[in-house]
Tab-separated table of C-alpha atoms in Angstrom:
chain	number	residue	atom	x	y	z
A	168	MET	CA	28.803	2.583	-60.338
A	169	PRO	CA	29.924	0.368	-57.389
A	170	THR	CA	29.661	-3.389	-57.682
A	171	SER	CA	27.601	-5.457	-55.205
A	172	ASN	CA	30.823	-6.505	-53.447
A	173	GLN	CA	31.906	-2.884	-53.093
A	174	THR	CA	28.491	-2.011	-51.626
A	175	LYS	CA	28.737	-4.807	-49.072
A	176	ASN	CA	32.217	-3.766	-48.023
A	177	GLN	CA	31.515	-0.045	-47.682
A	178	LYS	CA	32.181	1.341	-44.217
A	179	PRO	CA	29.524	3.510	-42.481
A	180	VAL	CA	29.939	7.204	-43.135
A	181	PRO	CA	31.481	8.635	-39.905
A	182	TRP	CA	29.114	11.596	-39.662
A	183	LEU	CA	26.082	9.275	-39.836
A	184	ALA	CA	27.407	7.304	-36.865
A	185	ARG	CA	27.910	10.538	-34.933
A	186	ILE	CA	24.329	11.665	-35.658
A	187	ALA	CA	22.971	8.286	-34.586
A	188	LYS	CA	24.916	8.587	-31.334
A	189	LEU	CA	23.571	12.087	-30.716
A	190	LEU	CA	20.002	11.023	-31.419
A	191	ALA	CA	20.137	7.958	-29.144
A	192	PRO	CA	19.233	9.833	-25.910
A	193	ALA	CA	16.326	11.528	-27.662
A	194	MET	CA	15.049	8.208	-29.002
A	195	PHE	CA	15.337	6.732	-25.525
A	196	LEU	CA	13.355	9.677	-24.162
A	197	LEU	CA	10.645	9.214	-26.760
A	198	ALA	CA	10.458	5.521	-25.922
A	199	GLY	CA	10.059	6.415	-22.244
A	200	GLN	CA	7.194	8.726	-23.142
A	201	ALA	CA	5.193	5.789	-24.433
A	202	HIS	CA	3.871	5.663	-20.864
A	203	ALA	CA	2.098	8.984	-21.388
A	204	GLU	CA	-0.195	11.186	-19.331
A	205	GLY	CA	-3.369	9.345	-18.394
A	206	GLN	CA	-1.715	5.916	-18.265
A	207	ILE	CA	-1.773	4.688	-14.670
A	208	ARG	CA	-1.277	1.231	-13.165
A	209	ILE	CA	-2.536	0.951	-9.589
A	210	ALA	CA	-2.152	-1.879	-7.078
A	211	TYR	CA	-4.725	-1.956	-4.297
A	212	GLN	CA	-5.563	-4.214	-1.383
A	213	PHE	CA	-8.354	-6.710	-0.753
A	214	ASP	CA	-9.510	-5.200	2.550
A	215	VAL	CA	-11.977	-2.386	3.266
A	216	GLY	CA	-9.055	-0.161	4.215
A	217	ASP	CA	-8.920	0.497	0.463
A	218	ILE	CA	-12.617	1.178	-0.002
A	219	LEU	CA	-11.824	4.684	-1.293
A	220	LEU	CA	-9.992	3.047	-4.183
A	221	HIS	CA	-12.891	0.660	-4.760
A	222	VAL	CA	-15.173	3.705	-5.160
A	223	VAL	CA	-12.620	5.450	-7.399
A	224	ARG	CA	-12.537	2.371	-9.616
A	225	ASP	CA	-16.273	1.698	-9.546
A	226	GLN	CA	-17.225	5.266	-10.466
A	227	LYS	CA	-14.310	5.806	-12.868
A	228	LEU	CA	-13.317	8.947	-11.000
A	229	ILE	CA	-9.759	9.109	-12.338
A	230	GLU	CA	-11.184	9.023	-15.847
A	231	LYS	CA	-13.621	11.790	-14.918
A	232	TYR	CA	-11.001	14.181	-13.580
A	233	ALA	CA	-8.431	13.283	-16.228
A	234	SER	CA	-10.985	14.381	-18.831
A	235	GLN	CA	-11.334	17.710	-17.004
A	236	GLU	CA	-7.545	18.066	-17.260
A	237	GLY	CA	-7.755	17.550	-21.009
A	238	ILE	CA	-6.360	14.000	-21.138
A	239	GLN	CA	-7.801	10.529	-21.610
A	240	ALA	CA	-7.174	8.142	-18.733
A	241	ASN	CA	-6.336	4.485	-19.134
A	242	VAL	CA	-6.418	2.983	-15.635
A	243	GLU	CA	-5.159	-0.541	-14.967
A	244	TRP	CA	-6.116	-1.997	-11.588
A	245	LYS	CA	-4.125	-4.814	-9.978
A	246	GLN	CA	-4.340	-6.661	-6.689
A	247	LEU	CA	-1.097	-7.846	-5.136
A	248	SER	CA	-0.726	-9.216	-1.623
A	249	GLY	CA	2.297	-8.222	0.424
A	250	GLY	CA	4.511	-5.165	0.467
A	251	ALA	CA	7.564	-6.943	-0.948
A	252	ALA	CA	5.807	-7.931	-4.191
A	253	ILE	CA	4.433	-4.416	-4.620
A	254	ASN	CA	7.803	-2.780	-3.925
A	255	ASP	CA	9.436	-4.989	-6.552
A	256	ALA	CA	6.730	-4.129	-9.082
A	257	ILE	CA	7.190	-0.382	-8.522
A	258	LEU	CA	10.985	-0.611	-8.816
A	259	SER	CA	10.732	-2.695	-12.009
A	260	ASN	CA	8.344	-0.079	-13.469
A	261	THR	CA	5.429	-2.484	-13.876
A	262	LEU	CA	3.367	-0.378	-11.446
A	263	ASP	CA	2.948	3.375	-11.059
A	264	VAL	CA	0.946	3.747	-7.848
A	265	ALA	CA	0.392	1.354	-4.955
A	266	SER	CA	-1.551	1.005	-1.755
A	267	THR	CA	0.138	-0.799	1.127
A	268	GLY	CA	0.536	-0.483	4.845
A	269	LEU	CA	2.919	2.195	6.090
A	270	PRO	CA	6.034	0.016	6.730
A	271	PRO	CA	6.468	-1.097	3.104
A	272	LEU	CA	6.225	2.554	2.064
A	273	LEU	CA	8.810	3.635	4.648
A	274	THR	CA	11.099	0.783	3.607
A	275	ILE	CA	11.018	1.756	-0.058
A	276	TRP	CA	11.119	5.499	0.755
A	277	ASP	CA	14.351	4.836	2.643
A	278	ARG	CA	15.719	2.561	-0.092
A	279	THR	CA	15.034	5.096	-2.863
A	280	TYR	CA	15.970	8.232	-0.895
A	281	GLY	CA	17.792	10.616	-3.239
A	282	LYS	CA	17.131	8.313	-6.229
A	283	GLN	CA	13.592	7.368	-7.276
A	284	ASN	CA	12.302	9.269	-4.207
A	285	ILE	CA	9.169	7.249	-3.566
A	286	LYS	CA	6.653	9.117	-1.381
A	287	ALA	CA	3.050	8.954	-0.206
A	288	ILE	CA	0.248	10.610	-2.132
A	289	ALA	CA	-2.408	10.302	0.590
A	290	ALA	CA	-3.576	8.201	3.498
A	291	LEU	CA	-6.653	6.091	2.769
A	292	GLY	CA	-8.159	5.968	6.237
A	293	SER	CA	-7.613	4.981	9.856
A	294	LEU	CA	-9.013	1.558	10.685
A	295	PRO	CA	-8.053	-0.687	13.605
A	296	THR	CA	-6.448	-4.046	12.923
A	297	TYR	CA	-6.940	-6.864	15.428
A	298	LEU	CA	-4.576	-9.547	16.665
A	299	LEU	CA	-6.783	-12.634	17.020
A	300	THR	CA	-6.233	-16.134	18.367
A	301	ARG	CA	-8.122	-19.359	18.873
A	302	ASN	CA	-5.590	-20.741	21.371
A	303	PRO	CA	-7.492	-20.862	24.710
A	304	ALA	CA	-4.217	-20.484	26.620
A	305	VAL	CA	-3.462	-17.091	25.061
A	306	ARG	CA	-5.110	-14.181	26.859
A	307	THR	CA	-2.405	-11.526	26.444
A	308	LEU	CA	0.551	-10.881	24.161
A	309	GLY	CA	2.857	-12.412	26.738
A	310	ASP	CA	1.040	-15.752	26.499
A	311	PHE	CA	2.143	-16.508	22.926
A	312	GLY	CA	4.609	-19.404	22.923
A	313	PRO	CA	6.848	-21.326	20.502
A	314	LYS	CA	3.985	-23.505	19.223
A	315	ASP	CA	1.823	-20.551	18.180
A	316	ARG	CA	1.764	-19.384	14.571
A	317	ILE	CA	0.594	-15.867	13.789
A	318	ALA	CA	-0.441	-15.262	10.174
A	319	LEU	CA	0.053	-11.820	8.638
A	320	PRO	CA	0.469	-10.457	5.081
A	321	ALA	CA	4.281	-10.428	5.079
A	322	THR	CA	6.740	-11.304	7.813
A	323	THR	CA	9.069	-8.580	9.112
A	324	ILE	CA	8.052	-5.722	6.783
A	325	SER	CA	4.222	-5.558	6.744
A	326	LEU	CA	2.293	-3.162	8.976
A	327	HIS	CA	1.073	-6.076	11.059
A	328	ALA	CA	4.598	-7.452	11.517
A	329	ARG	CA	5.889	-4.020	12.576
A	330	LEU	CA	2.999	-3.569	15.011
A	331	LEU	CA	3.982	-6.852	16.650
A	332	GLN	CA	7.556	-5.574	16.888
A	333	ILE	CA	6.430	-2.340	18.522
A	334	ALA	CA	4.365	-4.367	20.990
A	335	ALA	CA	7.335	-6.646	21.715
A	336	SER	CA	9.560	-3.608	22.193
A	337	ALA	CA	7.150	-2.166	24.747
A	338	GLN	CA	6.836	-5.468	26.590
A	339	TYR	CA	10.371	-6.874	26.450
A	340	GLY	CA	12.579	-3.868	25.619
A	341	LYS	CA	13.774	-2.475	22.288
A	342	GLU	CA	16.606	-4.969	22.007
A	343	HIS	CA	13.940	-7.711	21.870
A	344	PHE	CA	11.706	-5.992	19.295
A	345	ASN	CA	11.783	-9.115	17.094
A	346	HIS	CA	10.553	-11.386	19.913
A	347	PHE	CA	7.468	-12.502	17.971
A	348	ASP	CA	9.070	-12.673	14.508
A	349	GLU	CA	9.811	-16.388	14.713
A	350	LEU	CA	6.117	-17.073	15.328
A	351	THR	CA	4.880	-15.282	12.210
A	352	VAL	CA	4.014	-16.760	8.815
A	353	SER	CA	3.144	-14.933	5.589
A	354	LEU	CA	-0.387	-15.447	4.280
A	355	PRO	CA	-2.853	-13.196	2.460
A	356	HIS	CA	-5.628	-12.100	4.834
A	357	SER	CA	-8.256	-14.203	3.061
A	358	GLU	CA	-6.180	-17.396	3.427
A	359	ALA	CA	-5.222	-16.571	7.012
A	360	ALA	CA	-8.882	-16.043	7.924
A	361	ALA	CA	-9.835	-19.369	6.342
A	362	ALA	CA	-7.028	-21.128	8.214
A	363	LEU	CA	-7.952	-19.625	11.574
A	364	LEU	CA	-11.662	-20.340	11.130
A	365	SER	CA	-10.969	-23.958	10.151
A	366	GLY	CA	-8.867	-24.666	13.232
A	367	LYS	CA	-7.142	-27.410	11.243
A	368	THR	CA	-3.776	-25.841	10.385
A	369	GLU	CA	-0.748	-24.687	12.347
A	370	VAL	CA	-2.102	-21.127	12.129
A	371	ASN	CA	-3.840	-20.439	15.432
A	372	ALA	CA	-3.546	-16.645	15.363
A	373	HIS	CA	-3.994	-13.899	12.791
A	374	PHE	CA	-3.054	-10.223	12.858
A	375	ALA	CA	-5.971	-9.340	10.626
A	376	SER	CA	-7.518	-6.382	8.816
A	377	PRO	CA	-11.169	-5.532	8.218
A	378	PRO	CA	-13.421	-7.113	7.043
A	379	PHE	CA	-11.641	-10.400	7.800
A	380	GLN	CA	-11.198	-9.766	11.541
A	381	PHE	CA	-14.927	-9.194	12.045
A	382	GLN	CA	-15.753	-12.306	10.049
A	383	GLU	CA	-13.388	-14.334	12.241
A	384	LEU	CA	-14.781	-12.896	15.479
A	385	LYS	CA	-18.169	-14.428	14.682
A	386	ASP	CA	-16.582	-17.742	15.729
A	387	PRO	CA	-16.881	-17.908	19.565
A	388	ALA	CA	-13.561	-19.787	19.746
A	389	ILE	CA	-11.713	-16.730	18.376
A	390	ARG	CA	-11.008	-13.596	20.408
A	391	LYS	CA	-9.117	-10.352	20.192
A	392	ILE	CA	-5.808	-9.998	22.057
A	393	ALA	CA	-4.778	-6.484	20.955
A	394	SER	CA	-5.407	-3.867	18.266
A	395	SER	CA	-3.284	-1.438	16.277
A	396	TYR	CA	-4.931	1.440	18.129
A	397	ASP	CA	-3.858	-0.140	21.453
A	398	ILE	CA	-0.281	-0.524	20.262
A	399	LEU	CA	0.059	2.955	18.718
A	400	GLY	CA	-1.986	4.798	21.317
A	401	GLY	CA	-4.858	5.953	19.113
A	402	PRO	CA	-6.306	6.004	15.594
A	403	ALA	CA	-3.697	5.103	12.994
A	404	THR	CA	-3.538	5.021	9.203
A	405	LEU	CA	-4.094	1.511	7.877
A	406	ASN	CA	-3.359	1.805	4.148
A	407	ILE	CA	-1.478	4.510	2.300
A	408	LEU	CA	-1.189	5.378	-1.396
A	409	TRP	CA	2.255	6.105	-2.845
A	410	ALA	CA	4.276	6.478	-6.033
A	411	PRO	CA	7.776	7.272	-7.350
A	412	GLU	CA	8.630	10.934	-7.821
A	413	ARG	CA	9.000	10.361	-11.580
A	414	PHE	CA	5.288	9.539	-11.828
A	415	GLN	CA	4.335	12.785	-10.093
A	416	ARG	CA	6.838	14.805	-12.130
A	417	GLU	CA	6.169	13.287	-15.568
A	418	ASN	CA	2.377	12.983	-15.198
A	419	PRO	CA	1.220	16.162	-13.444
A	420	LYS	CA	-2.296	16.089	-14.909
A	421	THR	CA	-2.786	12.414	-14.038
A	422	PHE	CA	-1.491	13.108	-10.530
A	423	ILE	CA	-3.998	15.957	-10.103
A	424	ALA	CA	-6.799	13.745	-11.433
A	425	LEU	CA	-5.875	11.003	-8.954
A	426	ARG	CA	-5.937	13.351	-5.956
A	427	LYS	CA	-9.275	14.848	-7.031
A	428	ALA	CA	-10.669	11.342	-7.511
A	429	LEU	CA	-9.626	10.411	-3.966
A	430	ALA	CA	-11.275	13.540	-2.550
A	431	GLU	CA	-14.588	12.741	-4.277
A	432	ALA	CA	-14.410	9.101	-3.188
A	433	LEU	CA	-13.808	10.218	0.406
A	434	ALA	CA	-16.912	12.423	0.396
A	435	PHE	CA	-18.918	9.599	-1.189
A	436	VAL	CA	-17.857	6.984	1.407
A	437	ARG	CA	-18.589	9.323	4.293
A	438	ASN	CA	-22.086	10.110	3.009
A	439	ASN	CA	-23.098	6.902	1.242
A	440	LYS	CA	-22.014	3.949	3.347
A	441	ALA	CA	-24.447	1.456	1.778
A	442	GLU	CA	-23.436	2.323	-1.791
A	443	ALA	CA	-19.735	2.213	-0.909
A	444	ALA	CA	-20.199	-1.202	0.724
A	445	ALA	CA	-22.035	-2.442	-2.364
A	446	ALA	CA	-19.181	-1.278	-4.605
A	447	TYR	CA	-16.676	-3.170	-2.429
A	448	VAL	CA	-18.712	-6.413	-2.521
A	449	ARG	CA	-19.230	-6.111	-6.272
A	450	LEU	CA	-15.593	-5.473	-7.186
A	451	GLU	CA	-14.258	-8.119	-4.799
A	452	ASN	CA	-16.863	-10.705	-5.864
A	453	SER	CA	-17.305	-11.079	-2.123
A	454	ARG	CA	-19.819	-13.444	-0.561
A	455	LEU	CA	-20.106	-11.165	2.441
A	456	PRO	CA	-23.430	-9.332	2.770
A	457	VAL	CA	-23.396	-5.664	1.837
A	458	SER	CA	-24.977	-4.946	5.226
A	459	PHE	CA	-21.986	-6.561	6.969
A	460	ILE	CA	-19.487	-4.358	5.089
A	461	GLN	CA	-21.673	-1.310	5.749
A	462	GLU	CA	-21.679	-2.142	9.457
A	463	ILE	CA	-17.878	-2.309	9.502
A	464	ILE	CA	-17.249	0.964	7.695
A	465	SER	CA	-19.817	2.689	9.939
A	466	LEU	CA	-18.039	1.770	13.204
A	467	PRO	CA	-17.057	4.780	15.362
A	468	ASP	CA	-13.335	3.926	15.317
A	469	VAL	CA	-13.264	3.622	11.506
A	470	GLN	CA	-12.227	7.020	10.142
A	471	TYR	CA	-11.940	7.509	6.408
A	472	THR	CA	-9.588	10.410	5.814
A	473	LEU	CA	-6.771	11.375	3.457
A	474	GLN	CA	-4.905	12.788	6.448
A	475	PRO	CA	-2.123	10.556	7.848
A	476	GLN	CA	-2.614	9.660	11.508
A	477	ASN	CA	0.032	8.267	13.867
A	478	THR	CA	2.388	7.440	11.013
A	479	TYR	CA	5.415	9.171	12.504
A	480	LYS	CA	5.402	6.937	15.598
A	481	LEU	CA	5.959	3.947	13.362
A	482	ALA	CA	8.551	5.770	11.253
A	483	SER	CA	10.516	6.686	14.390
A	484	PHE	CA	10.398	3.081	15.581
A	485	LEU	CA	11.794	1.799	12.281
A	486	ALA	CA	14.644	4.293	12.530
A	487	ASP	CA	15.288	3.324	16.170
A	488	VAL	CA	15.708	-0.370	15.340
A	489	GLY	CA	17.732	0.247	12.185
A	490	ALA	CA	15.042	-0.914	9.774
A	491	ILE	CA	15.457	2.355	7.857
A	492	ARG	CA	18.686	4.364	7.579
A	493	HIS	CA	17.188	7.805	6.998
A	494	ARG	CA	15.317	9.171	9.989
A	495	PRO	CA	12.497	11.445	8.791
A	496	ALA	CA	12.155	14.765	10.617
A	497	SER	CA	8.360	14.545	10.325
A	498	TRP	CA	5.637	12.812	8.334
A	499	LYS	CA	6.121	15.426	5.599
A	500	ASP	CA	9.463	13.888	4.623
A	501	TYR	CA	7.771	10.793	3.160
A	502	PHE	CA	4.730	12.581	1.643
A	503	PHE	CA	4.453	14.654	-1.511
A	504	GLU	CA	3.912	18.364	-0.839
A	505	GLU	CA	0.352	18.213	-2.173
A	506	ALA	CA	-0.635	16.414	1.053
A	507	TYR	CA	0.765	19.070	3.414
A	508	PRO	CA	-2.248	21.425	3.579
A	509	GLN	CA	-4.482	18.707	5.078
A	510	GLY	CA	-2.127	18.203	8.019
A	511	GLY	CA	-1.105	14.904	9.536
A	512	SER	CA	0.972	13.064	12.091
């Protein structure tokens, strides 16, 4: 019988070490599967461009369709402002699915091309965004000067920042696409709206999103200079829902449940504007009247659809100015195949 000292000094049996080494990948795989089917962490936006997701959350539609797929859903909802923060969260695997404007998606699609392969699941609707100002000297885009400060969700990479660059490119030439960049400051829409309405900060302009732009326009000192529809030449997707390829591949039933949930939410918003507006106000703890939100989402140029609209124009622009290295051949390059049958642009 070995003594206690002999036991302490015994070397590991070689074949046990080899087995442990062989089992390591399998153990790693099992650890990775802790994030199982039905587990989904979603980041969504504060504006009514994400009202489909508000309805999905309010009516627990992912849970409903996950149950039909034979799984139990555990949905975690998060609100993050700015594409950069959301991109970082996706890449660090603290988020599974996110809603942002198109430029952050295209940026991370390009960055993960051939690796994580992040792509869009669906558009969430086409809503105009307005460039507003309270500077009485500014009547057109060309009137903005060095003392103006334009608030938007994230400088350089947000949809609003890219729209300004497209406008600058059209007005001053592509080599001057960043003409307005030095005038922009990053602020969440709610804070930007408060700043513009107060008239007491350096922020005297805001490239806004609904409902904030309509709230701001109630002040007679504030007016619209341009809209996203003006800049892109027609209705254009505001927010877009996307995820890494691994989420689609490893969670096929959850992915199906999510798409079915979006389809039901779309039908609900189109046919039940008052109820959809009430869900938005409730989940956002908003002080805005339900009737005001209903009025916004009922406007003729507000089109809730899962079909991407005018996204490729922006993608082409980003490739032209070197903001993305991979030029997509069409909108289908940065969407999952499940979106193809609905068409898009």
